[in-house]
mmCIF file of C-alpha atoms in Angstrom:
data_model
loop_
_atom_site.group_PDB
_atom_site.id
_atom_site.type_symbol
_atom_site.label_atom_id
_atom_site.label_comp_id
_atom_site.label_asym_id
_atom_site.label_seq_id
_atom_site.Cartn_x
_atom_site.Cartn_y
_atom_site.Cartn_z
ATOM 1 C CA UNK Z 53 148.215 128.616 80.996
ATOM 2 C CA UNK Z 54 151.790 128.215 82.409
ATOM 3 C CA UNK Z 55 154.657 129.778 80.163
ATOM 4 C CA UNK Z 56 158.087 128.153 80.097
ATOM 5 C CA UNK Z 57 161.132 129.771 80.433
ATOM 6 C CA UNK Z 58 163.564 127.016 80.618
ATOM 7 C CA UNK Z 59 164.283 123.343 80.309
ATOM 8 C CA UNK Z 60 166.938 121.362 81.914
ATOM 9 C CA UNK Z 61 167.791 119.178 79.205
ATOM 10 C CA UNK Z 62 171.138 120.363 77.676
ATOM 11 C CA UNK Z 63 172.114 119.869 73.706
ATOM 12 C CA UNK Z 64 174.794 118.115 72.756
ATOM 13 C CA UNK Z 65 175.446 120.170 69.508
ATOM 14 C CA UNK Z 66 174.154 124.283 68.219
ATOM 15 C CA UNK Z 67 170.874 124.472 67.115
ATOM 16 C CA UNK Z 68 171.585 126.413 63.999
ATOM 17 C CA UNK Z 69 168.189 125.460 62.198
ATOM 18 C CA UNK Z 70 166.495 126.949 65.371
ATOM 19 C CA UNK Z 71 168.156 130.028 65.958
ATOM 20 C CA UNK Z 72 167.954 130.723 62.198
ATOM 21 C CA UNK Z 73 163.758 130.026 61.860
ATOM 22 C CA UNK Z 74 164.016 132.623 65.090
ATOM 23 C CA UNK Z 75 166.258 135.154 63.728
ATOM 24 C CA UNK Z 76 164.001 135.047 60.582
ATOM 25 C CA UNK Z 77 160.403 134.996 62.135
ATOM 26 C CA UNK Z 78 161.581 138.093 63.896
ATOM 27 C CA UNK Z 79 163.255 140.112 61.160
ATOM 28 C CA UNK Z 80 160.119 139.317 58.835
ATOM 29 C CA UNK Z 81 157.892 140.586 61.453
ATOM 30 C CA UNK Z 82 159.993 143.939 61.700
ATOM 31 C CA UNK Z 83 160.063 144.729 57.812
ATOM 32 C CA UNK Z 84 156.003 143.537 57.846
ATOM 33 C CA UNK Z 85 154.691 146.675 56.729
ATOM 34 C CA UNK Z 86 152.499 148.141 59.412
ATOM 35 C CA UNK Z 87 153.722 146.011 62.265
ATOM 36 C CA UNK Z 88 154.665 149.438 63.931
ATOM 37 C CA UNK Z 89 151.134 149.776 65.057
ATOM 38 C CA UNK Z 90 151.083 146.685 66.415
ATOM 39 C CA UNK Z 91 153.925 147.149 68.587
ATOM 40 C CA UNK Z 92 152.802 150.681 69.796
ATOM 41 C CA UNK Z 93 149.207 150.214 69.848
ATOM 42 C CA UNK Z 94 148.266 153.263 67.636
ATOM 43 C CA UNK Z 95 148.386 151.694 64.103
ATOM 44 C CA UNK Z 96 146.969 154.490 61.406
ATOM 45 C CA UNK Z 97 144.445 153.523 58.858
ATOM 46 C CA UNK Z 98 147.640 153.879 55.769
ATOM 47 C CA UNK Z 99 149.225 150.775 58.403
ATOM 48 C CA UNK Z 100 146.234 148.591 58.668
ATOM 49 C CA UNK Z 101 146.074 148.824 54.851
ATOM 50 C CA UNK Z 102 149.602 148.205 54.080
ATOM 51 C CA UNK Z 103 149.477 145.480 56.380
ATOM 52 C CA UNK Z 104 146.145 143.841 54.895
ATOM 53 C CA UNK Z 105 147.321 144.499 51.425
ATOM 54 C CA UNK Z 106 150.501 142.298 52.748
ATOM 55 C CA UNK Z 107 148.849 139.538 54.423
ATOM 56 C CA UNK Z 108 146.368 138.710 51.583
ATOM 57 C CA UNK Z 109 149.981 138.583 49.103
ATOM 58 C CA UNK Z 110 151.854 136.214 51.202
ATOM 59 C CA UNK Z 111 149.075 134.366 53.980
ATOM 60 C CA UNK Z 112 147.143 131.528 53.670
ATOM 61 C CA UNK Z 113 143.598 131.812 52.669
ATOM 62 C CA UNK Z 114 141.646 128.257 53.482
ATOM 63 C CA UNK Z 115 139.632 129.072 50.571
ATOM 64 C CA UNK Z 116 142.049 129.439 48.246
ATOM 65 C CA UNK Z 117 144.205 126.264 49.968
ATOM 66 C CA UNK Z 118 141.006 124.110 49.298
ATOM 67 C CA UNK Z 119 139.367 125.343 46.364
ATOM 68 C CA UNK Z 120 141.891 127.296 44.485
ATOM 69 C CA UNK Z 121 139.598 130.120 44.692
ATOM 70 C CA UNK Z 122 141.223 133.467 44.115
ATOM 71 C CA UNK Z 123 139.696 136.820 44.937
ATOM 72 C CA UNK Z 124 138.751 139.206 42.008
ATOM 73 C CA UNK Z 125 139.565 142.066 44.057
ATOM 74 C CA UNK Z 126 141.924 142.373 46.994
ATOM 75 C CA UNK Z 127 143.791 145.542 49.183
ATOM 76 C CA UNK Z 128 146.184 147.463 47.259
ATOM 77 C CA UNK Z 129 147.223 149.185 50.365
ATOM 78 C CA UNK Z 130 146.048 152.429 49.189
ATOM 79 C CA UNK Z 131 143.530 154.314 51.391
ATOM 80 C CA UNK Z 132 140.596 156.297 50.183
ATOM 81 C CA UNK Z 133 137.095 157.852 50.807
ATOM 82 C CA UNK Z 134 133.740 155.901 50.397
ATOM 83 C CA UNK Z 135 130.202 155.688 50.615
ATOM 84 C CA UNK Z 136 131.064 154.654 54.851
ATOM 85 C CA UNK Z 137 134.143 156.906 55.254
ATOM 86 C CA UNK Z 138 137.715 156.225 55.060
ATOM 87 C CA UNK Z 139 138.833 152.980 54.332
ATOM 88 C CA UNK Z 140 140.871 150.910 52.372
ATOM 89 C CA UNK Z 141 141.003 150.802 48.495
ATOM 90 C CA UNK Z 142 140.467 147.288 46.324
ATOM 91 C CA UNK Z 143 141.496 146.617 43.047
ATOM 92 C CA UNK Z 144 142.837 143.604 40.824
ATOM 93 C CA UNK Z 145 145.406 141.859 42.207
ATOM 94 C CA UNK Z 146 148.780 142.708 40.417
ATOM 95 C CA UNK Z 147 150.451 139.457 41.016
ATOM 96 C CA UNK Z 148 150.143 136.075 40.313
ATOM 97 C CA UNK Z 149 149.803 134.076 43.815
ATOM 98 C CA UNK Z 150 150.585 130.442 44.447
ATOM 99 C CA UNK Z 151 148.554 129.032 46.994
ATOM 100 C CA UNK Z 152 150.885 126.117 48.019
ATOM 101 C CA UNK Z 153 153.884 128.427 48.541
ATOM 102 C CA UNK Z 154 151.449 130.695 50.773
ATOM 103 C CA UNK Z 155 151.883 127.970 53.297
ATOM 104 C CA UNK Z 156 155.739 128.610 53.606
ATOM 105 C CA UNK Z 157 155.264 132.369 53.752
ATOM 106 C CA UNK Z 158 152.539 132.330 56.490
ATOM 107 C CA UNK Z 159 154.805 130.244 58.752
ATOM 108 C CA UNK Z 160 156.867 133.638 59.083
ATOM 109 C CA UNK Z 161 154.319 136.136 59.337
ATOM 110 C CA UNK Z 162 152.676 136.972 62.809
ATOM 111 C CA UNK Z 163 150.089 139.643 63.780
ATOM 112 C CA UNK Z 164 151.299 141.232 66.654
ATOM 113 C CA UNK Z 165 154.195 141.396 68.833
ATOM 114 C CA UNK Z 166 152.622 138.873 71.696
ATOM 115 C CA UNK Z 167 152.253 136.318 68.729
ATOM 116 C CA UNK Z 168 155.554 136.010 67.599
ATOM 117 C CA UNK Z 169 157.048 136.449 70.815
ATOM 118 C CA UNK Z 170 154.822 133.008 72.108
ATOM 119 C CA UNK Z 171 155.704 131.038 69.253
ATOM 120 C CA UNK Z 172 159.453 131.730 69.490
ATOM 121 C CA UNK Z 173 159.328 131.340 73.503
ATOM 122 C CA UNK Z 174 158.483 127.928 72.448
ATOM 123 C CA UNK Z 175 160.262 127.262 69.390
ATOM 124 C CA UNK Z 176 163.198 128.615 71.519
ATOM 125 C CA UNK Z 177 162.619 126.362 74.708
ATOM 126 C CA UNK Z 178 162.206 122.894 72.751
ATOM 127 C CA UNK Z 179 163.297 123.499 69.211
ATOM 128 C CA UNK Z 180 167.054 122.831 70.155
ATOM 129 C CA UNK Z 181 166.270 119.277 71.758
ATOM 130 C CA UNK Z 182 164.154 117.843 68.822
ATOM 131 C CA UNK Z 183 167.006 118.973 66.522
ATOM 132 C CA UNK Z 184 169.915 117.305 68.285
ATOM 133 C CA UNK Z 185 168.206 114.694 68.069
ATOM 134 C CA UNK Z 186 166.847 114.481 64.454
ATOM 135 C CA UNK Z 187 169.769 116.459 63.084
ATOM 136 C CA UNK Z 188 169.688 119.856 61.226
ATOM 137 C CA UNK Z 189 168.560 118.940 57.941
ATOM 138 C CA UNK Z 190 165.395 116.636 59.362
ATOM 139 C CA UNK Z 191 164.012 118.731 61.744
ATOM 140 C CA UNK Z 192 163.851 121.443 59.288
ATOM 141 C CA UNK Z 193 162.296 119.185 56.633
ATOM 142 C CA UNK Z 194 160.174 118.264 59.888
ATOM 143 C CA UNK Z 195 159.390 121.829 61.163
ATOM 144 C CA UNK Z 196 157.960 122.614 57.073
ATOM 145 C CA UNK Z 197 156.109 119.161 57.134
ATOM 146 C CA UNK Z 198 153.935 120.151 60.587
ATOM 147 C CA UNK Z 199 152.970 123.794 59.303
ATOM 148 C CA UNK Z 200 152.169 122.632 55.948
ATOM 149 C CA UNK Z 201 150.009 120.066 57.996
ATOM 150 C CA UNK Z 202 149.002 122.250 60.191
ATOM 151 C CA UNK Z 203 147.827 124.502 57.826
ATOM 152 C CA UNK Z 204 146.086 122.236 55.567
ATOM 153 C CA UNK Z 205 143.869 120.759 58.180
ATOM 154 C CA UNK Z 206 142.573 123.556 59.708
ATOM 155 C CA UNK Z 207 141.627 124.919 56.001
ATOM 156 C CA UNK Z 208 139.703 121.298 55.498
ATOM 157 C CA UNK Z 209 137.932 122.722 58.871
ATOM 158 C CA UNK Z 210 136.970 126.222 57.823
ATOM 159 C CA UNK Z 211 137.447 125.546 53.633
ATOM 160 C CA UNK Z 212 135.137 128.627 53.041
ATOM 161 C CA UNK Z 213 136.791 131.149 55.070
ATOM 162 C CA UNK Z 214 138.673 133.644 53.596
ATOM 163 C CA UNK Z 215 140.455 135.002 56.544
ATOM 164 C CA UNK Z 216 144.270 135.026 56.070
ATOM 165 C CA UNK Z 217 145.917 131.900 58.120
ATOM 166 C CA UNK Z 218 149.118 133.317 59.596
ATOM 167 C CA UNK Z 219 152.377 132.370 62.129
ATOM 168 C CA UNK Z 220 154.093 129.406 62.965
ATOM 169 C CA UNK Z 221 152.088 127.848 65.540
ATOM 170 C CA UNK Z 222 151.540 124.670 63.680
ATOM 171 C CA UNK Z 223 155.416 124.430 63.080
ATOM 172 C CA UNK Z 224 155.774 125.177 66.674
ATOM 173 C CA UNK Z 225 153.264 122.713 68.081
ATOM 174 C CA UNK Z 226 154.445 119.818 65.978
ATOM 175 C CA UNK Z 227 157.707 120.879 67.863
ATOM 176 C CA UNK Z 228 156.431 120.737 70.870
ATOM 177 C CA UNK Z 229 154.652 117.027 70.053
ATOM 178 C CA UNK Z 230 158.187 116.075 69.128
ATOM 179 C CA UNK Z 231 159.550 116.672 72.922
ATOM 180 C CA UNK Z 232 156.743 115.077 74.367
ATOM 181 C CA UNK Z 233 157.162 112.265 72.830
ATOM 182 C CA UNK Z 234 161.180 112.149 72.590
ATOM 183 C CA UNK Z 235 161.692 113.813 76.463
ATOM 184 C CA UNK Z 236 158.741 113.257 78.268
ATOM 185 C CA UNK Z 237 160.748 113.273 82.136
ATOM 186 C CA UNK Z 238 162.551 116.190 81.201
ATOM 187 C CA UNK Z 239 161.780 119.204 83.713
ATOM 188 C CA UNK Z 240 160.921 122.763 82.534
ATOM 189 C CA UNK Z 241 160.756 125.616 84.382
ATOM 190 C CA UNK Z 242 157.765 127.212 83.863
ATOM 191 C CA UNK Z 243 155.947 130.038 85.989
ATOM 192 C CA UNK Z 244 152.175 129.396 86.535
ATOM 193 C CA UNK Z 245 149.689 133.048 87.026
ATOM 194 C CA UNK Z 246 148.324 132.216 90.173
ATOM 195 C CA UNK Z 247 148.074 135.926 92.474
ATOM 196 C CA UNK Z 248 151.745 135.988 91.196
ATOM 197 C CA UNK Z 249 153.646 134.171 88.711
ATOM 198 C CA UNK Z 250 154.627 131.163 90.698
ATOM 199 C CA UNK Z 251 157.792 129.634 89.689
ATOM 200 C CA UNK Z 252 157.327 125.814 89.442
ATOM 201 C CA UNK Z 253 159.858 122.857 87.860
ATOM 202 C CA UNK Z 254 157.689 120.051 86.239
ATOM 203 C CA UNK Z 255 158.086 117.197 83.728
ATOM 204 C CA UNK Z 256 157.952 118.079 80.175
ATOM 205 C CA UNK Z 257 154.919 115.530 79.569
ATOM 206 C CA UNK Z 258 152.743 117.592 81.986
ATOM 207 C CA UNK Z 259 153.455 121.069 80.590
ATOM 208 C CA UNK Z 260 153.011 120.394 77.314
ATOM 209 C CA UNK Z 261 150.241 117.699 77.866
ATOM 210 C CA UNK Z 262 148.587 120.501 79.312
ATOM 211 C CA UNK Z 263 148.990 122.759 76.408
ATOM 212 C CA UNK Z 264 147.762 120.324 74.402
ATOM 213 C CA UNK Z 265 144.270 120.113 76.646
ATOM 214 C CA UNK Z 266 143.707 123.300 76.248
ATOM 215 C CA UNK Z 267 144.208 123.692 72.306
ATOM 216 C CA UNK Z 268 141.947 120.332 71.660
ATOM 217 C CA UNK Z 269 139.279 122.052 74.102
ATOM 218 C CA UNK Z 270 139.275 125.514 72.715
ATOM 219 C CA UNK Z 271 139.422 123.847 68.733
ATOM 220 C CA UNK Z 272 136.123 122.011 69.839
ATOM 221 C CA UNK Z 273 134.502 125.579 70.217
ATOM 222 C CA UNK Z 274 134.577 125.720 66.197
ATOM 223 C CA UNK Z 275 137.551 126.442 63.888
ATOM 224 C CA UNK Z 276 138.382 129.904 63.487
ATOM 225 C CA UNK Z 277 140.506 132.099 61.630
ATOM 226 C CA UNK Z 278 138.983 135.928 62.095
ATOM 227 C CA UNK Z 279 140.838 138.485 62.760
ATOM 228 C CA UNK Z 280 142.063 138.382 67.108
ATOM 229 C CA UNK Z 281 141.561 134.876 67.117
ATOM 230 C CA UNK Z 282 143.197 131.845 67.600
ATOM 231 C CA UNK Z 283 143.605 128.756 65.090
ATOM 232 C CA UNK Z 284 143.533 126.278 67.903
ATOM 233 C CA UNK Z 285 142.975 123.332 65.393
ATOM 234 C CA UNK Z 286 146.370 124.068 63.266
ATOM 235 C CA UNK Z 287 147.737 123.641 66.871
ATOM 236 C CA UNK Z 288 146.094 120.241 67.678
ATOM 237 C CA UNK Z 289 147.003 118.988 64.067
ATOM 238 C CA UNK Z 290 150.512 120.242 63.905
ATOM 239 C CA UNK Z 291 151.294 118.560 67.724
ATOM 240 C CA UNK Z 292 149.455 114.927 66.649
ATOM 241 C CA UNK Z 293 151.499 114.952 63.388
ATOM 242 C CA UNK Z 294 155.020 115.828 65.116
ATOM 243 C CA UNK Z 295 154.416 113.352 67.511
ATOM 244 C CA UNK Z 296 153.871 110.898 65.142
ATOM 245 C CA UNK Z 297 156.362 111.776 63.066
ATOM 246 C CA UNK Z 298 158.790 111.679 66.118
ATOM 247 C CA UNK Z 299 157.495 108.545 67.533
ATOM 248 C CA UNK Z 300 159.860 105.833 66.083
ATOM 249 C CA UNK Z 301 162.954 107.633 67.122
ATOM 250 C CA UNK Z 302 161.761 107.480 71.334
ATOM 251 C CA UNK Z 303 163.527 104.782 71.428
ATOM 252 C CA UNK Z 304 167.741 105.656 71.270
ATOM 253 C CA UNK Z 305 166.837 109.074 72.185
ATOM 254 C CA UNK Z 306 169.100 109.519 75.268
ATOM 255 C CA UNK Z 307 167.174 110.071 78.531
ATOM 256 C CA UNK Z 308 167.187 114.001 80.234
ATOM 257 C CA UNK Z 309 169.402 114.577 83.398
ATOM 258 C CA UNK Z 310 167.163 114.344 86.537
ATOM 259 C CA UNK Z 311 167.866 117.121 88.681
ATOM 260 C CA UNK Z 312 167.448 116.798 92.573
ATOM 261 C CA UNK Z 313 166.527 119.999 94.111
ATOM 262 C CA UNK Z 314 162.751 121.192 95.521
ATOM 263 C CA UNK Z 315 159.644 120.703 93.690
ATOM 264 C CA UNK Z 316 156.413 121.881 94.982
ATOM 265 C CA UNK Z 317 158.277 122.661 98.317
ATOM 266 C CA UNK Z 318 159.806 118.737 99.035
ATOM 267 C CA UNK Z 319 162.554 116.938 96.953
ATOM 268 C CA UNK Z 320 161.751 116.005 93.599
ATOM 269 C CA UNK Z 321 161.347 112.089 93.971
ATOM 270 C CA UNK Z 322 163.560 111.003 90.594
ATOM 271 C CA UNK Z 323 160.891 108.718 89.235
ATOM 272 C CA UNK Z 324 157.916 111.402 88.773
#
């Protein structure tokens, strides 16, 4: 898919609320126990414990969203020596969980480096935009509503998986329906993998209508929330619900400047 790295579409005022969910998504990932593994690649069995210990505390189980099912017996983080070798040790759980404020937590926690570093790419790109224009308080009221929506409609998809649900992709994409909807015209630099990465300038509603393609046609493969892959349908439900959300202020939303300068080789006509 193409990956943005800029839009021309200037704030009027600092995007606090945005550079704070950034500053915190990364310094949550960094004190995540065994997220040094995932950064180096060579994660030890005491990591992958600590970590799964973690992410069944704070992540968001569908099961448990849906049914209010709680495991009897979850990671302590320990590791120990069974019947199949080394592995990791279960036992009660030694604290009382809420799965409601799981949502909230989730949103912050990622599984790897290239995770968190998509998500704020985007959250980065068009998070400033959507909040000039709805104002710091809203769009962080906003950014909460899409990942709790997010997350509660992919769990209605999958309500018997017991996977844990994690990152802010559903915040992110209900972002991202936001600009579509408020600054469709505006142009993003984005470079496309084609041989090379290609360097290309296009209008927002084509970059992120693409991205939006993609996640409905990958969620129609089944909704899934293993381990290395991809909630696409948090994605498509987070984006339809920010754009809806977003839809009655289009209109008084200032438009974009149009830049003139080359697009696909010619001179970008001011109307496309």
């Amino acid at each position: 898919m193409v990956i943005p790295v800029h839009d021309l579409n200037p704030a009027r005022r600092t995007p606090w609320v945005t550079y704070a969910l950034v500053v915190a998504n990364v310094l949550v990932f960094l004190f995540t126990p065994g997220t040094a593994g995932s950064v180096t690649g060579e994660g030890s069995l005491a990591q992958a414990c600590q970590l799964q210990a973690f992410l069944d505390h704070w992540a968001a189980v569908p099961q448990e969203l849906v049914h209010h099912r709680m495991p009897r017996l979850v990671p302590t983080g320990d590791t120990g020596i069974g019947p199949r070798g080394p592995g990791c040790v279960v036992g009660p759980p030694d604290y009382d969980k809420s799965a409601e404020l799981s949502v909230l937590t989730a949103m912050f926690l990622h599984g790897g480096w290239l995770h968190l570093l998509g998500n704020m790419l985007f959250l980065w790109i068009f998070g400033n935009n959507v909040e000039d224009r709805m104002g710091h308080l809203r769009f962080l009221l906003f950014y909460g509503v899409c990942g709790y929506a997010a997350t509660y409609g992919f769990a209605l998809l999958d309500a018997d998986s017991a996977a844990p649900l994690i990152g802010a992709s559903g915040a992110v994409a209900g972002v991202l329906g936001a600009y579509l909807v408020l600054y469709p015209r505006a142009r993003v630099w984005v470079l496309v993998p084609f041989l090379i990465f290609l360097p290309l300038r296009l209008p927002a509603w084509i970059v992120l209508g693409f991205w939006f393609g993609l996640q409905a046609v990958y969620s129609s493969g089944g909704a899934v929330s293993d381990a290395g892959t991809v909630a696409y349908a948090a994605h498509v439900v987070g984006f339809v619900v920010g754009l809806l959300i977003a839809w009655p202020l289009r209109r008084g939303t200032p438009p974009p400047p149009q830049p003139r300068g080359l697009l696909f080789g010619r001179r970008a006509r001011p109307g496309w």
